[in-house]
XYZ file of C-alpha atoms in Angstrom:
606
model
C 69.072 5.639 14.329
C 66.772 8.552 15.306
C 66.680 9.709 18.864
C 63.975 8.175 20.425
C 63.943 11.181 22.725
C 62.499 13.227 19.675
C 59.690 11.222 19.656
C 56.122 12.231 21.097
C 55.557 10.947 24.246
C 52.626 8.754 25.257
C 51.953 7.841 21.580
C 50.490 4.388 20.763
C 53.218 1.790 19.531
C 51.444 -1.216 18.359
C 50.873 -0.148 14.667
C 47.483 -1.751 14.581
C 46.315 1.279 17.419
C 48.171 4.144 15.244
C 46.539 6.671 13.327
C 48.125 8.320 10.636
C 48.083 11.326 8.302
C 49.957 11.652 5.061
C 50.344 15.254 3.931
C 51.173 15.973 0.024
C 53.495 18.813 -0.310
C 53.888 18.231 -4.303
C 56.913 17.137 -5.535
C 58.866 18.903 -8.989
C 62.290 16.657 -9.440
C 64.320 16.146 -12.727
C 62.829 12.857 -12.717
C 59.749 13.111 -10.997
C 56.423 14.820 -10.820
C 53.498 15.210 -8.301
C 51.794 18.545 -8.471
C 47.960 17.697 -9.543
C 46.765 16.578 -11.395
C 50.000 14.078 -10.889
C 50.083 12.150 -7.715
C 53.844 11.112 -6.922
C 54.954 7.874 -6.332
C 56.169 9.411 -2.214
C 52.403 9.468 -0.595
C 51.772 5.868 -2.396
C 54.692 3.851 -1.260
C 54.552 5.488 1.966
C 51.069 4.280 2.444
C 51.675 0.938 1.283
C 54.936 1.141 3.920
C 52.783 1.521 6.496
C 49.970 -0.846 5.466
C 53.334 -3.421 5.566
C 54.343 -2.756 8.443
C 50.677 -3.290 10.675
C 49.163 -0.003 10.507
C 45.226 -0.445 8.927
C 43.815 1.007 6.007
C 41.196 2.372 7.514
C 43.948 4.374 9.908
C 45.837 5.880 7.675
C 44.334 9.579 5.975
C 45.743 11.284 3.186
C 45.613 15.065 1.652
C 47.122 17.759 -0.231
C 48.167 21.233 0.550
C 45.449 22.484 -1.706
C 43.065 20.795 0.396
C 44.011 22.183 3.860
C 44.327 25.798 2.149
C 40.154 25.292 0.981
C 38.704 23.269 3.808
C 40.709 24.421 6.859
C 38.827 21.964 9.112
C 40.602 19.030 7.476
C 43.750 20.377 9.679
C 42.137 18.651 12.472
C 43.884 15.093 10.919
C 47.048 16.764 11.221
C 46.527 17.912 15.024
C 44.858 14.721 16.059
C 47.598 11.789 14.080
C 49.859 9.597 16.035
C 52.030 10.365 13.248
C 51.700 12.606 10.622
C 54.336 12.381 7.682
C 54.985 15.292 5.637
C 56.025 14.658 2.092
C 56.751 16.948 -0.454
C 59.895 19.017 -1.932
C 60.544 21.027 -5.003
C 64.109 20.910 -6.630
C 63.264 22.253 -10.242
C 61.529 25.555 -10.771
C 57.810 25.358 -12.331
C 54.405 26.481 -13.190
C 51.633 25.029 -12.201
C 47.719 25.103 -12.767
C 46.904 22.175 -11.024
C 47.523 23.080 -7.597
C 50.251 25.342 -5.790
C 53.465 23.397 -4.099
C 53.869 24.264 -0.178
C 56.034 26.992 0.473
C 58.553 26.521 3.671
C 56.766 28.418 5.974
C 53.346 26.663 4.940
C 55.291 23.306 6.101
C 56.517 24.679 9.348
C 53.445 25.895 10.300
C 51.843 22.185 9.286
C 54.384 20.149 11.841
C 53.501 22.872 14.851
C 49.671 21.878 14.350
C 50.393 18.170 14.826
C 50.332 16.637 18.411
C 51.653 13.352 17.368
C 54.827 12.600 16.003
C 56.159 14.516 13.351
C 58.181 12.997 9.994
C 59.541 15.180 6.862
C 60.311 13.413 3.828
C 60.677 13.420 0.387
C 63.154 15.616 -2.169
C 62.667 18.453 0.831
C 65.582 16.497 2.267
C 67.944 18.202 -0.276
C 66.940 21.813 0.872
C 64.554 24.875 0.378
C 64.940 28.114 -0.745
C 62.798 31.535 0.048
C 60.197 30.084 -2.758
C 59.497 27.941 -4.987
C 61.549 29.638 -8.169
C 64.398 29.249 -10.174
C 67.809 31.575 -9.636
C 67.625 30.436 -5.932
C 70.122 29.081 -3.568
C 68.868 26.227 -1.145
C 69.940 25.086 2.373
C 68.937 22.035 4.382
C 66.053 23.011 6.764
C 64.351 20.445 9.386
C 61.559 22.947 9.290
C 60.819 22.026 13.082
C 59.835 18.593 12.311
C 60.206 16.116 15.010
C 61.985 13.649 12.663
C 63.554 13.820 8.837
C 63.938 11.064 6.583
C 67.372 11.873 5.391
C 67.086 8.459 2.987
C 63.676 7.187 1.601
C 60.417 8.498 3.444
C 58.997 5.135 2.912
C 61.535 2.824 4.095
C 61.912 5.723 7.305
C 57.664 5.375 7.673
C 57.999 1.379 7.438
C 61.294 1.401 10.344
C 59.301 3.470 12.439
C 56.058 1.784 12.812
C 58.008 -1.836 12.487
C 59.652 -0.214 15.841
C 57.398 0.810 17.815
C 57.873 4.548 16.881
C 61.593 3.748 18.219
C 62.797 5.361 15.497
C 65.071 4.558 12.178
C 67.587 4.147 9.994
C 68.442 6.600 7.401
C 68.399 3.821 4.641
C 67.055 3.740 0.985
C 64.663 1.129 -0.034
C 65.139 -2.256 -1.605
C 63.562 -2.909 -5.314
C 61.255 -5.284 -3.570
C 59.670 -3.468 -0.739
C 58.802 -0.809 -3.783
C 57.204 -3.319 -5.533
C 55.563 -4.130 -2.486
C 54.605 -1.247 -1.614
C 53.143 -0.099 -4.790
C 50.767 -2.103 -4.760
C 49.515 -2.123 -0.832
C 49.245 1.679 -0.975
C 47.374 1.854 -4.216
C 44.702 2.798 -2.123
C 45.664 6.095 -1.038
C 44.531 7.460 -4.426
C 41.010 7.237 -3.868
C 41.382 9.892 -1.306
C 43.168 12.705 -3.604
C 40.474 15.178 -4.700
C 40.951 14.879 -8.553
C 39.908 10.678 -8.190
C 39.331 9.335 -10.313
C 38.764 11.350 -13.182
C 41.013 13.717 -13.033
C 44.271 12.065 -11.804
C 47.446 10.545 -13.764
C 49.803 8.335 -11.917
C 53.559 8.943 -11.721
C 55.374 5.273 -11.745
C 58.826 4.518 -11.364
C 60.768 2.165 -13.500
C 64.327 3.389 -12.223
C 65.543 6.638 -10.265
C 69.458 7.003 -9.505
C 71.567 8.697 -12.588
C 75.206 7.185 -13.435
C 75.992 10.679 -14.649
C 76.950 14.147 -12.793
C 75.673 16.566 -14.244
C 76.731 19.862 -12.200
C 72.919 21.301 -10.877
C 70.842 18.172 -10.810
C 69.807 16.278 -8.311
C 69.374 12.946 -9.494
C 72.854 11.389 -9.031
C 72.071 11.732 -5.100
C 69.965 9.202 -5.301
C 72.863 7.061 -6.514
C 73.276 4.648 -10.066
C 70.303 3.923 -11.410
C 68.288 0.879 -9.529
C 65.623 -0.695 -12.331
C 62.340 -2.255 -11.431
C 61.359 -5.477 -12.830
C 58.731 -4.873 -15.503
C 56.373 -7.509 -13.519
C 56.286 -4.939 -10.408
C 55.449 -1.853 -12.490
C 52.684 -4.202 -14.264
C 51.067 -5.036 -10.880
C 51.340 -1.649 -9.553
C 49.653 -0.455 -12.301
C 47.074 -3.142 -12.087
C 46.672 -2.209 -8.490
C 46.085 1.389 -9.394
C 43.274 0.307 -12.395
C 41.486 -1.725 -9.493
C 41.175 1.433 -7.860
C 40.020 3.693 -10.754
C 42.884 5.227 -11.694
C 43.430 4.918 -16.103
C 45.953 7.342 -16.246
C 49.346 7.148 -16.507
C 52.790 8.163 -16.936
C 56.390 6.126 -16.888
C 57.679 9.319 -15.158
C 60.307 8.235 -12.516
C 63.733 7.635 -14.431
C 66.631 9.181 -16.242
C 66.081 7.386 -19.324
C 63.347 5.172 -20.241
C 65.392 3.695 -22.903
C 67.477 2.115 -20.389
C 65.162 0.156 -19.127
C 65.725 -3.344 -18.112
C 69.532 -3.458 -19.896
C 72.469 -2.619 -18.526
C 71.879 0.996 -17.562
C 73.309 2.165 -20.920
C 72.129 0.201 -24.239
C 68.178 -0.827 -24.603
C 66.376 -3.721 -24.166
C 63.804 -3.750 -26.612
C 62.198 -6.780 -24.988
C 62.025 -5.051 -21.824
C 59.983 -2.273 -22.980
C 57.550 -4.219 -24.857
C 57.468 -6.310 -21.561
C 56.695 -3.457 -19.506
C 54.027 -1.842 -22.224
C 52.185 -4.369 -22.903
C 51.848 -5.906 -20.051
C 50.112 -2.474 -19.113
C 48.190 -2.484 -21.474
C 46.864 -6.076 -20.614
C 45.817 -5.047 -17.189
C 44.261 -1.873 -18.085
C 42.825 -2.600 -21.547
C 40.464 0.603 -20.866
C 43.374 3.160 -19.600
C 42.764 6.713 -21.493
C 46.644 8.133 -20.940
C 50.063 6.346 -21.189
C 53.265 8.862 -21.101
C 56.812 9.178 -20.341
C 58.761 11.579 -19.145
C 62.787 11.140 -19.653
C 64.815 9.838 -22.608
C 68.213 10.557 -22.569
C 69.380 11.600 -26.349
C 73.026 9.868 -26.078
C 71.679 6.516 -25.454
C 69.664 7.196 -29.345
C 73.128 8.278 -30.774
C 75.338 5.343 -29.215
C 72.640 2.248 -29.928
C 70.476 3.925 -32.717
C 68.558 0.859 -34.138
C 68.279 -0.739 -30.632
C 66.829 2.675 -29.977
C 64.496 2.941 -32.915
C 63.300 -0.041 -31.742
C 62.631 0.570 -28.696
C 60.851 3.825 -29.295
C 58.915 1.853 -32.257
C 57.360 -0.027 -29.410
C 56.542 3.104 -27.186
C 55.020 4.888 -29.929
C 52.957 1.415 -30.681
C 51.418 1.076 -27.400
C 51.125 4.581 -25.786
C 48.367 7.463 -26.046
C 48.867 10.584 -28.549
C 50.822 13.316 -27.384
C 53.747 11.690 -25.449
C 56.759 13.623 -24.810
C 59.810 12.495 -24.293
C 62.120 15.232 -22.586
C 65.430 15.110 -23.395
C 68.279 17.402 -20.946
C 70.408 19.109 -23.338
C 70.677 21.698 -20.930
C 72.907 23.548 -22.907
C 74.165 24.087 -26.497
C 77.181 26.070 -25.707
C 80.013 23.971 -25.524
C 81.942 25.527 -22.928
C 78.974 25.400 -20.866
C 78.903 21.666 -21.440
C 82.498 21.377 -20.546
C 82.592 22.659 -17.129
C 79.097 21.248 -15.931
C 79.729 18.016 -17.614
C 77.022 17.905 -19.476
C 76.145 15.047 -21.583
C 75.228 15.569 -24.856
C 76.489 17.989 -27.449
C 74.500 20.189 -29.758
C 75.140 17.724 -32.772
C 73.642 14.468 -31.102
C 71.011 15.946 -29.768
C 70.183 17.048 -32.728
C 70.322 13.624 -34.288
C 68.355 11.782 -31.214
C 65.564 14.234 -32.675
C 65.320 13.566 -35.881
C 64.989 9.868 -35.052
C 62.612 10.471 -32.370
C 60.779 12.449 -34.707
C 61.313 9.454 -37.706
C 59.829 7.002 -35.234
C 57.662 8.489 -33.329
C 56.307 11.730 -35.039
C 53.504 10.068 -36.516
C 49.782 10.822 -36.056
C 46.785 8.242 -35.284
C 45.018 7.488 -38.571
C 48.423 8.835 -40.849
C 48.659 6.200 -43.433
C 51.940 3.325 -42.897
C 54.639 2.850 -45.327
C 55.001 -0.233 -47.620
C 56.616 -1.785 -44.862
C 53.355 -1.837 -43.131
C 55.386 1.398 -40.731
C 54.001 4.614 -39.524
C 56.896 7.104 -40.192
C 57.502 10.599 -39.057
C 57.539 13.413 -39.114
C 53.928 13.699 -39.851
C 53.072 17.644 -40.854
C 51.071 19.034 -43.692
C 47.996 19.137 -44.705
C 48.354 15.165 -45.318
C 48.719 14.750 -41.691
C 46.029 13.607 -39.525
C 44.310 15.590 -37.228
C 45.779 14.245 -34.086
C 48.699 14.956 -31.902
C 51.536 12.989 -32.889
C 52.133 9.630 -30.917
C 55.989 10.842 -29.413
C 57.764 13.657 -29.368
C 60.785 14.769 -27.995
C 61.195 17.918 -25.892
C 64.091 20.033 -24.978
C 64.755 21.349 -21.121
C 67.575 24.159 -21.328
C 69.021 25.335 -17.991
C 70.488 28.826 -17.304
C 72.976 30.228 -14.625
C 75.165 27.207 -15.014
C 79.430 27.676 -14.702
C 80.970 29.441 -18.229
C 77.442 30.726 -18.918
C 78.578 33.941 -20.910
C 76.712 36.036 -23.197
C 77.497 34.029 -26.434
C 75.643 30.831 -24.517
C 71.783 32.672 -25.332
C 72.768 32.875 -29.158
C 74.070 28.677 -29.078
C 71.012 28.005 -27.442
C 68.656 30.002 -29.876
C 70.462 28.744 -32.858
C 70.041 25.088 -32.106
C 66.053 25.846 -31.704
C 66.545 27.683 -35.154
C 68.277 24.520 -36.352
C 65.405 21.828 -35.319
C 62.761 23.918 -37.046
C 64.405 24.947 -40.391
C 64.826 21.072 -40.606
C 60.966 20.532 -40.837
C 60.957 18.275 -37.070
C 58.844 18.753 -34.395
C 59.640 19.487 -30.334
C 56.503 18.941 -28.607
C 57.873 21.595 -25.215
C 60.826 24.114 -25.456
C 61.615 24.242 -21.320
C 63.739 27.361 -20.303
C 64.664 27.677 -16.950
C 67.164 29.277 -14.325
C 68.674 26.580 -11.980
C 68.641 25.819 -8.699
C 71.316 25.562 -6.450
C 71.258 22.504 -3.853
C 74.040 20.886 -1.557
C 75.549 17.917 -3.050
C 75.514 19.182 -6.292
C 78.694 20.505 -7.922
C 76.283 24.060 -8.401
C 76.648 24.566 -4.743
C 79.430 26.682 -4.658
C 78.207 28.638 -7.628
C 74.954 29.415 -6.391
C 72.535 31.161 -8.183
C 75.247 34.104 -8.371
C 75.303 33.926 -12.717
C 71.782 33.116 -12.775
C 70.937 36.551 -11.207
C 73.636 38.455 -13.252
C 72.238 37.408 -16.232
C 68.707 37.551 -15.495
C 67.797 40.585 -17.988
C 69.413 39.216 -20.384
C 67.510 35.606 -20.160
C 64.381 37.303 -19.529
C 64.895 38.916 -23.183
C 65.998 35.646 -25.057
C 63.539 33.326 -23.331
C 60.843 35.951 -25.179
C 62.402 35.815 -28.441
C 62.498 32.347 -28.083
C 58.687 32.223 -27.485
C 57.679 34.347 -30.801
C 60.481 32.823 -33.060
C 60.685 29.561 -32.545
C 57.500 28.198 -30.353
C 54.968 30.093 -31.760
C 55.708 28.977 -35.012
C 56.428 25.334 -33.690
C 53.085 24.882 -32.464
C 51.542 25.294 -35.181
C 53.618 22.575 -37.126
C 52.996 20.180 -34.293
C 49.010 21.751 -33.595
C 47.662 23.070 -37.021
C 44.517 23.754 -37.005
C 41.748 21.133 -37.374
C 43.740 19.300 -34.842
C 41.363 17.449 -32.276
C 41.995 16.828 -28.660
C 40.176 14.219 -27.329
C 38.780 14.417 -23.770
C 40.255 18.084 -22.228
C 38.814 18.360 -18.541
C 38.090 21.874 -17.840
C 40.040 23.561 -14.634
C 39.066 26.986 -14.809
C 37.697 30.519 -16.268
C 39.623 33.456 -17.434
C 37.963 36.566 -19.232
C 34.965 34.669 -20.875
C 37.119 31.621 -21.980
C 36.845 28.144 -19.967
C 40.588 26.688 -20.173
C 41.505 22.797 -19.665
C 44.119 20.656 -20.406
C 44.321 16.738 -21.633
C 45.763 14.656 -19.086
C 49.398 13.663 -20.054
C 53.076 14.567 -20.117
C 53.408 18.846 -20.217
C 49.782 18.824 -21.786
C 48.825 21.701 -23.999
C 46.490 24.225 -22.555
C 43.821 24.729 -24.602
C 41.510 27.790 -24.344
C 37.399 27.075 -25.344
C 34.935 30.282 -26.043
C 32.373 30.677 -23.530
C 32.131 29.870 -19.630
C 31.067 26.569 -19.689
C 30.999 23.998 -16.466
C 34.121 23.045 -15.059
C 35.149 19.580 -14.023
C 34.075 17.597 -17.474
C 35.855 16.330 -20.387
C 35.301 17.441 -24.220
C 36.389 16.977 -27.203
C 38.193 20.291 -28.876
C 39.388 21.053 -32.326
C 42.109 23.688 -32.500
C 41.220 26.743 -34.447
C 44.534 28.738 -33.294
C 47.226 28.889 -31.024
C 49.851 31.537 -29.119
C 53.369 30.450 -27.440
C 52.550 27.151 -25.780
C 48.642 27.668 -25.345
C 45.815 26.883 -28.429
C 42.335 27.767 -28.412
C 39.400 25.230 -29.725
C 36.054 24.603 -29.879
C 33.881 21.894 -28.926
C 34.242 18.774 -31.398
C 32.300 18.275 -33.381
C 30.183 21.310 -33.747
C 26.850 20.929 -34.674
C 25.973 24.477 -37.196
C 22.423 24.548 -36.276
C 23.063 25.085 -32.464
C 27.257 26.784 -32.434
C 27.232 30.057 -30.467
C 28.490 33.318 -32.197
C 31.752 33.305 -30.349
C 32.138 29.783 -31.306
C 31.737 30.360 -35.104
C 33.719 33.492 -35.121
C 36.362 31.180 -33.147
C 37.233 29.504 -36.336
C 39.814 31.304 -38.900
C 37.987 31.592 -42.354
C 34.244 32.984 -40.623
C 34.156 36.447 -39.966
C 30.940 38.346 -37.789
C 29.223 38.572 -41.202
C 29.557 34.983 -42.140
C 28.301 34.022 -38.910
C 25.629 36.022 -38.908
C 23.924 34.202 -41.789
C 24.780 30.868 -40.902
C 22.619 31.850 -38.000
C 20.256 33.534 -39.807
C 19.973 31.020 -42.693
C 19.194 27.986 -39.853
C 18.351 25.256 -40.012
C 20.825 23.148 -42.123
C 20.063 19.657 -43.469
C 23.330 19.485 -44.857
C 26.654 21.033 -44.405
C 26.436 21.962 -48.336
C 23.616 24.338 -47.433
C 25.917 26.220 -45.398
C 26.722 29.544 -46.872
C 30.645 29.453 -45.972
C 33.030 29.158 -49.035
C 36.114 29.929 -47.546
C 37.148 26.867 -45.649
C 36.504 22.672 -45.259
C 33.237 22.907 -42.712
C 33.708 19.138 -41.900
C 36.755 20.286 -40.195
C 34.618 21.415 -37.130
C 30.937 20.565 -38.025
C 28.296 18.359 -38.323
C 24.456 19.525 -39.418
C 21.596 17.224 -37.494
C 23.149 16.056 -34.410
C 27.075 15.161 -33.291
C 26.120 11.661 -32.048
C 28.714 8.756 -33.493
C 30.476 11.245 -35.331
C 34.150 9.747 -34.751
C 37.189 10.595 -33.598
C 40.424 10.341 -36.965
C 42.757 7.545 -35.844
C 40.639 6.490 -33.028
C 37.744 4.094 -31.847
C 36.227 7.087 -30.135
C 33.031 8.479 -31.179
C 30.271 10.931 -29.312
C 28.441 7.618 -28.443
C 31.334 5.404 -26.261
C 32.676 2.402 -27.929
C 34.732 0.080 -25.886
C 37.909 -1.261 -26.453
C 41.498 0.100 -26.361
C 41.392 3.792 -26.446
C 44.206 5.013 -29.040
């Protein structure tokens, strides 16, 4: 148990006189996100841990670092708490657009404003390095907190109040205080700035890993521990009470392992877990994943088609499903014992692609089946329903130079086959205690760091460019991207989902709303669109000179030649107009493959 010396002195102990502050940090784990628009499951559970133990609603506040960093004053509810809990931690390298992760000094500085009791938790337990990066070494760091949860932050927040703010035990929580929790501290999200709108749950269905792979962090959590699909159902019904109709199945190793026995799938399980979500929130607008692993596909493949049969069946359009090959170089795989080989990862995405690489509105089979993989200009214009993605991590024992060309050529491999990988991640790791990478450090990372700067490039222009286009042609539409910000007369937003695309619109146009976009091109891993659909009597010049097939001239009479009755009047030859526009108005023009018009329709959103 904690010292109770460390504790603040004169603080209230009855939980129902406490006050409480709940700082977000962001969290980045291999299976787990919380950097907006995300909101973690850590600053939930906590809240509902504290609810559980006796502390009100009404006592308990809740922000994130972006927050303090805009509105300064709000750093009076960390100075003033009875407790304030810190939670946060990064342990895989990222970018974000969403918000910006606490550094280590930001967090220090955070526990010296508070007067009350101070508590660090979260995936900052396993270290920090100089910044938030990959090719870094980490070390444990209290950061001058008063106490830190060295197991769960929530079961440490619940022993603490429960005590009297005598302190705790370093313990991990039980299934049933999560599912417990979930649902009392639902309420927390209707304080993080992006509610409702703008915010996508993370929810956990398992976190643990029965594997050791050398750099991750996972495992340290210990064999995987699965919810009940009744507990995520009520969470998520919790969440939908409070406005919240996004979501992702984020928090596992492999979603595919749900509800079995940690290896093969449970088919009924999944379609358990799905649609029950999708019975209480009929009206949700985003359903994800995050994890898959690819040997579970190649060691139970029809118990695996099934299952992802029923994820593709009841989730949104553009789920990803990331699978850690990590590496295709087999010595590299040896000594960090990796997984999966080359070969079945290669096979877990063709049938990823089979079964899930469909589009909304693609005609079925004769079987009465949607099949994949859905390209062409027979495809719909939609993002397929699941696809898989492919994390790659650098710096790793045996790395040599011959590792860059494995990796590239099983890219090449996926794409001369005619599939589809929704992401390509390519990252340096980081080195944490308790990981097998500890000793190694970051030391091959940084000797090879010219050399992976080169090949992630090439990798970029030979192999993603050209994927995004197979998986985005253009025509595609993207319903409902919220626009975050403006960059050199473009307005840029993203759908709300697993690694959404960032999509690039002409014109400044008002930030914080939702539109429809049709892609007209795309770079690397970023498209640009314009507003679907466009009506021709009223598009801007940058908006018709957006789409490939109009050049100045062409949209110079189309303006000139105003107004249209009909699209035929249009004087453009060179492409299919009712791609992209209307004439006379966009109202109840519909979405392909959806209910979704310009004029809202209830129902289930596809």
């Amino acid at each position: 148990m904690t010292d109770p010396a460390a504790l603040e002195a004169g603080a209230p102990t009855d939980p129902a006189d406490l006050t409480v502050t709940i700082l977000d940090g962001y969290v980045d784990e291999p299976a787990h996100f919380g950097v907006p628009p995300y909101i973690s499951t850590y600053p939930r559970y906590t809240a509902g841990a504290l609810v559980d133990a006796g502390v009100p609603q009404s006592a308990i506040t809740y922000h994130t670092i972006d927050e303090l960093r805009e509105e300064r004053e709000k750093r009076a509810d960390v100075a003033d708490a009875d407790l304030f809990i810190y939670v946060g931690g990064m342990t895989v390298p990222g970018k974000y657009v969403g918000g910006t992760p606490a550094e280590p000094d930001e967090v220090r500085e955070l526990g010296w404003t508070a007067d009350g009791t101070t508590l660090l938790g979260g995936p900052v337990r396993f270290g920090v390095g100089e910044e938030n990066a990959g090719a870094q070494e980490t070390e444990r760091d209290g950061l001058d907190y008063d106490l830190v949860a060295k197991g769960d932050v929530e079961a440490a927040a619940y022993d603490l109040v429960a005590s009297g703010l005598e302190g705790f035990d370093n313990r991990m929580r039980e299934n049933s205080e999560v599912d417990r929790w979930a649902r009392l501290g639902a309420f927390v999200v209707e304080q993080h700035p992006n509610h409702p709108d703008h915010l996508i749950c993370e929810l956990e269905t398992s976190r643990g890993c029965a594997y050791r792979c050398s750099f991750c962090t996972e495992p340290l959590y210990g064999n995987p521990a699965f919810r009940d699909a009744e507990g995520v159902v009520e969470e998520v019904a919790a969440l939908s009470d409070r406005g919240v109709s996004h979501f992702r199945l984020g928090r596992q190793a492999d979603i595919l392992a749900f509800g079995g026995d940690g290896e093969a799938p449970n088919p009924d399980a999944l379609r358990r877990l799905y649609g029950g979500i999708r019975e209480v929130a009929p009206d949700l607008e985003t359903l994800h994943l995050d994890n898959m692993n690819p040997v579970t596909i190649v060691d139970y493949p029809e118990r695996s088609r099934e299952a992802i049969r029923i994820i593709a069946e009841h989730n949104t359009p553009g789920d990803t499903a990331a699978f850690g090959l990590e590496s295709a170089d087999p010595v590299v795989r040896e000594q960090n014992n990796l997984l999966v080989s080359a070969e079945d990862c290669l096979e877990a995405v063709r049938v990823v692609n089979e079964e899930g690489g469909w589009r909304p509105g693609d005609d079925p089979d004769d079987d009465g089946l949607h099949r994949g993989p859905s390209t062409g200009p027979s495809a719909s214009p939609r993002l397929p329903k699941l696809l898989p993605g492919i994390n790659l991590v650098h710096g790793l024992q045996g790395e040599r130079e011959e590792t860059f060309e494995h990796n590239r050529r099983f890219l090449q491999r996926v794409y001369d086959e005619g599939l589809m990988l929704r992401r390509i991640n390519i990252r340096q790791v980081m080195a944490f205690a308790g990981t097998e990478m500890a000793e190694t450090g970051a030391e091959i990372a940084k000797d090879h760091k010219q050399q992976f700067k080169r090949y992630k490039q090439e990798v970029r222009e030979t192999i993603d460019n050209p994927m995004l286009d197979r998986v985005v042609p253009p025509g595609t539409i993207l319903p409902n991207v919220h626009l975050e910000y403006h960059q050199d007369g473009m307005t840029f937003g993203r759908q709300l989902g697993t690694y959404a695309l960032l999509v690039g619109v002409p014109g400044e146009r008002e930030l914080g709303q939702a539109i429809d976009v049709a892609i007209v091109d795309h770079g690397y891993r970023s498209v640009t669109g314009v507003p679907y659909p466009l009506d021709v009597n009223e598009a801007s010049m940058g908006e018709l000179t957006t789409i490939p097939g109009i050049a100045r001239s062409t949209a110079g009479d189309v303006i000139v030649g105003r107004p249209y009755e009909s699209l035929a009047e249009v004087p453009v030859e060179t492409i299919d107009l009712s791609r992209y526009f209307v004439a006379g108005g966009t109202d109840g023009v519909r979405i392909p493959g959806t209910m979704k018009s310009t004029e809202p329709t209830p129902g289930r959103s596809d």
